[in-house]
Coordinates of C-alpha atoms in Angstrom, one line a residue:
X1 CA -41.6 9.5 11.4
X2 CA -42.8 7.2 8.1
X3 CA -39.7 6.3 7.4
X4 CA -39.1 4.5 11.6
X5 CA -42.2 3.2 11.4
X6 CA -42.2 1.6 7.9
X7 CA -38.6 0.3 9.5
X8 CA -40.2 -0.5 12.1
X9 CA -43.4 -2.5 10.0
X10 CA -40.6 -4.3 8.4
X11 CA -38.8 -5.2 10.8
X12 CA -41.9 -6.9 12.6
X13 CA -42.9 -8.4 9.0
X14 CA -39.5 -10.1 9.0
X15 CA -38.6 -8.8 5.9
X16 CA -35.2 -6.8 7.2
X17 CA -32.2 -8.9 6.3
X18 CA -29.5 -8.9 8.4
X19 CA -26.3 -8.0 6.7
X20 CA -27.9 -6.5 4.0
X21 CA -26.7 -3.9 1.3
X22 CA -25.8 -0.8 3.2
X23 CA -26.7 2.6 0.8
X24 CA -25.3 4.8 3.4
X25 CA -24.8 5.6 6.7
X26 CA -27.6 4.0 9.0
X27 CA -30.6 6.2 10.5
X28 CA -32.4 5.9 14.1
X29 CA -35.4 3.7 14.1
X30 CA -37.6 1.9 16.6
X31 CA -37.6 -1.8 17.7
X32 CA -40.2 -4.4 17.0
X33 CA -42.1 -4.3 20.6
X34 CA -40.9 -6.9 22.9
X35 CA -38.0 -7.6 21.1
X36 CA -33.9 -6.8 21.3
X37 CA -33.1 -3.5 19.4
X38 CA -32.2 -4.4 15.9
X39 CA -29.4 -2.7 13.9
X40 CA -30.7 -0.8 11.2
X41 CA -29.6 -2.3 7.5
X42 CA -30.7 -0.4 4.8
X43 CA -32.2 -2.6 1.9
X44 CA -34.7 -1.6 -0.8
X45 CA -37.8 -3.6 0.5
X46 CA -38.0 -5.0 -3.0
X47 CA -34.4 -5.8 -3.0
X48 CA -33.4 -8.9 -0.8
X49 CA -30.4 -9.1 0.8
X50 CA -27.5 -11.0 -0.1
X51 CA -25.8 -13.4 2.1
X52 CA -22.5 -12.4 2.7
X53 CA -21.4 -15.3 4.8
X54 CA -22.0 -17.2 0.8
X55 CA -20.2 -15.0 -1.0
X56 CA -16.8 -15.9 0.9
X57 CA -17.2 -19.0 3.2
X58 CA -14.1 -19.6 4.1
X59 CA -12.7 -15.9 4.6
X60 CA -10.1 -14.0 2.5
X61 CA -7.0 -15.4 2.3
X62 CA -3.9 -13.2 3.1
X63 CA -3.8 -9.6 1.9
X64 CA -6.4 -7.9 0.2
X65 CA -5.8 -5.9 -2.6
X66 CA -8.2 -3.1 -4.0
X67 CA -8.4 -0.5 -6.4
X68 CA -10.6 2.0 -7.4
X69 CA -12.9 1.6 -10.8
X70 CA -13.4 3.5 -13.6
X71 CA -16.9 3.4 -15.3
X72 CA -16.0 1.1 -17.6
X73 CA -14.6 -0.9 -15.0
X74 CA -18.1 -0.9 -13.4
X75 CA -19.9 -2.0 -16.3
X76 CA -17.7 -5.0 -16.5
X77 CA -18.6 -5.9 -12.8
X78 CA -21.9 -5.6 -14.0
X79 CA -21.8 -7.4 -17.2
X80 CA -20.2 -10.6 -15.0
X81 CA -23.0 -10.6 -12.8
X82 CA -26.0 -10.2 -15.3
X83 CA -23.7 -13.5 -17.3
X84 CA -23.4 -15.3 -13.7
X85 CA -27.0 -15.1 -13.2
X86 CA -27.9 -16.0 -17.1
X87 CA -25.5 -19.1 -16.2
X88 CA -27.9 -19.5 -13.7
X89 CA -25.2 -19.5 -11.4
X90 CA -25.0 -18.1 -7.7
X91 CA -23.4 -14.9 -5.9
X92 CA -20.4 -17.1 -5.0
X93 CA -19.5 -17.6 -9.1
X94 CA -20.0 -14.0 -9.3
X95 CA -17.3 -13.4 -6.8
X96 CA -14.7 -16.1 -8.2
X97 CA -15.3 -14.5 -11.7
X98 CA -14.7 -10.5 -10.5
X99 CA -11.7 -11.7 -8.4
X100 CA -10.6 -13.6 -11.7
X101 CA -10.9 -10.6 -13.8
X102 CA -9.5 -7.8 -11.2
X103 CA -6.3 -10.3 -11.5
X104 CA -6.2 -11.0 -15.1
X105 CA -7.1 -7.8 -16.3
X106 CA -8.3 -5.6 -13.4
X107 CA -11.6 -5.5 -14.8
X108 CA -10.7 -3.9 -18.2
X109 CA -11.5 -5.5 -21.4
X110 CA -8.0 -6.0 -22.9
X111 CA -7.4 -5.9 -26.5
X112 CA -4.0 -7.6 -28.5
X113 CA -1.4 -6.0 -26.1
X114 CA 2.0 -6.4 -28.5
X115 CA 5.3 -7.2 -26.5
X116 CA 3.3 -7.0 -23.6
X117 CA 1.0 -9.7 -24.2
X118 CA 1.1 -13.4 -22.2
X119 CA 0.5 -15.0 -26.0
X120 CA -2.9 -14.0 -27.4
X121 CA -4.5 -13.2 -24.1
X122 CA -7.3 -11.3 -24.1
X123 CA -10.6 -9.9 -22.7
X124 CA -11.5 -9.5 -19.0
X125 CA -10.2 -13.0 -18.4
X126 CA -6.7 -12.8 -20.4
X127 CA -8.5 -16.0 -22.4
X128 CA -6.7 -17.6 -25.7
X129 CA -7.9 -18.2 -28.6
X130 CA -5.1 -20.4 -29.7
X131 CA -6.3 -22.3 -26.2
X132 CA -9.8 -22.3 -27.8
X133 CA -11.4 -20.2 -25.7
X134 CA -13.0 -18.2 -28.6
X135 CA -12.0 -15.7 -31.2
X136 CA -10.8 -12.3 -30.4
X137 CA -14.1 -11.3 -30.8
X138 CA -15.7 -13.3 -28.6
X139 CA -13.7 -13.5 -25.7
X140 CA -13.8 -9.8 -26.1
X141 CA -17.2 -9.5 -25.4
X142 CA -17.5 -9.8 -22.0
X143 CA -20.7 -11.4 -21.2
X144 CA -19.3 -14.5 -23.8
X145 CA -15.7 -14.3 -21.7
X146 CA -17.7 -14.9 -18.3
X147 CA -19.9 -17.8 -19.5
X148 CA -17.0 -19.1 -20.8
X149 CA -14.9 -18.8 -17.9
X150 CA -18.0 -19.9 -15.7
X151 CA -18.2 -23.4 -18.2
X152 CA -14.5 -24.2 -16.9
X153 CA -15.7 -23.1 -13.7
X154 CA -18.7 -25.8 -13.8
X155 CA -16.6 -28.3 -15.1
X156 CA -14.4 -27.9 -11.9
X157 CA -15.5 -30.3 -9.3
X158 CA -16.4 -29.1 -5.9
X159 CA -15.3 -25.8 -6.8
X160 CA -18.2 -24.1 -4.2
X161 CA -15.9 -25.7 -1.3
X162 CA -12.4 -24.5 -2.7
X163 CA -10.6 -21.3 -1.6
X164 CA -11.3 -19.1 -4.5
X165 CA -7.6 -19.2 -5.8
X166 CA -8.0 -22.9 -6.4
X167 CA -11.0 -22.6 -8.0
X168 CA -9.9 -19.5 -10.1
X169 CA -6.9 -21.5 -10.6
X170 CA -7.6 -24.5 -11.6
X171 CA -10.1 -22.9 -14.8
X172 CA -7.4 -20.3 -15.4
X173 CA -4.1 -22.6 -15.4
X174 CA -2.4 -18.6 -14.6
X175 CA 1.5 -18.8 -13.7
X176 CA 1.0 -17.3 -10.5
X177 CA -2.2 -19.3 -9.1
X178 CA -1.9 -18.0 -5.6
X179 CA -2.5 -13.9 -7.3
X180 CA -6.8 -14.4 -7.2
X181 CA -7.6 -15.0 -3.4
X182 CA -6.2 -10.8 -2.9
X183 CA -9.0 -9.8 -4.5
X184 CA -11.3 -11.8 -2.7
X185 CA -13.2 -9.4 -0.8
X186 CA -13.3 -6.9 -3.4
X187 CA -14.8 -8.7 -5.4
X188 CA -17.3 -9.9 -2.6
X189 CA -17.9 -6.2 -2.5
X190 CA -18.8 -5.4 -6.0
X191 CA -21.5 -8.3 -5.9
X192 CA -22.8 -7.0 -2.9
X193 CA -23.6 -3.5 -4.2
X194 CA -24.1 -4.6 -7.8
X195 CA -25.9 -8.4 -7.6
X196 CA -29.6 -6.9 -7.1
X197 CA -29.0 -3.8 -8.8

């Protein structure tokens, strides 16, 4: 009964976002009085919402691919966010950068890989430091990689109204530029649960 009527309190407060975060499976509660019912969204009242219609505005482009994470994997989603917000940067940044990195490295911080290295590629993004991204140890670090990727990314005009592949693209200069955009909504995933964690 506390829980449907502090639901309820917030709903009426207007501090339920629609679309929020959902933490599970959604429970029964009442409606504001003299209002439509309201789909239930489960947010952390001290956690606002964030606005999925940002983080991909002009919907996924062709097939999505996903894959499951390891840990380690997770902390790398999470060390991109915490850079894109020291960047100062928004949700949608967040989501080029994770798509960026699933394609490049799928989110693992790669070291010197021999034979089976493009060049000197390394690090979440697969940067160079014969390209002058950094040294091995920098780009290797992946809180440096992402504010370095999301430099190029600021230096890339209008790059909030391009389909993520061009933007990814055009920072990256990748062989196959039209690879990001299947990660798209995984990566829109990942900053939903992870941005205000």
């Amino acid at each position: 009964m506390n829980t449907i009527m502090r639901k309820s309190v917030l709903g009426v407060a207007g501090l339920a976002f629609a679309g929020g975060v959902f933490a599970g499976p959604a429970t029964a509660h009442a409606a504001p009085a003299e209002a439509a019912p309201v789909t239930a969204v489960a947010v952390q009242a001290d956690k606002p919402a964030v606005d999925k219609g940002k983080l991909v505005p002009h919907g996924v482009q062709g097939a999505q691919s996903r894959i499951d994470l390891s840990d380690e994997q997770v902390g790398n989603v999470k060390a991109i966010v915490a850079a894109t917000k020291k960047a100062g940067m928004d949700e949608r940044a967040a989501v080029v950068a994770i798509a960026t990195a699933l394609q490049e490295s799928k989110l693992e911080n790669l070291g010197h890989l021999g034979e089976r290295n493009d060049h000197d590629s390394q690090g979440l993004f697969q940067q160079r430091p014969s390209s002058g991204w950094g040294t091995v140890e920098q780009i290797t670090d992946p809180e440096y990689s992402t504010m370095a990727f999301l430099k190029g990314l600021k230096q890339v005009d209008g790059w909030q109204d391009m389909p993520l592949t061009k933007a990814a693209q055009t920072v990256q200069v990748s062989a196959y530029p039209d690879h990001y955009a299947q990660w798209e909504q995984q990566a829109a995933d990942l900053v939903t649960e992870h941005w205000n964690s």
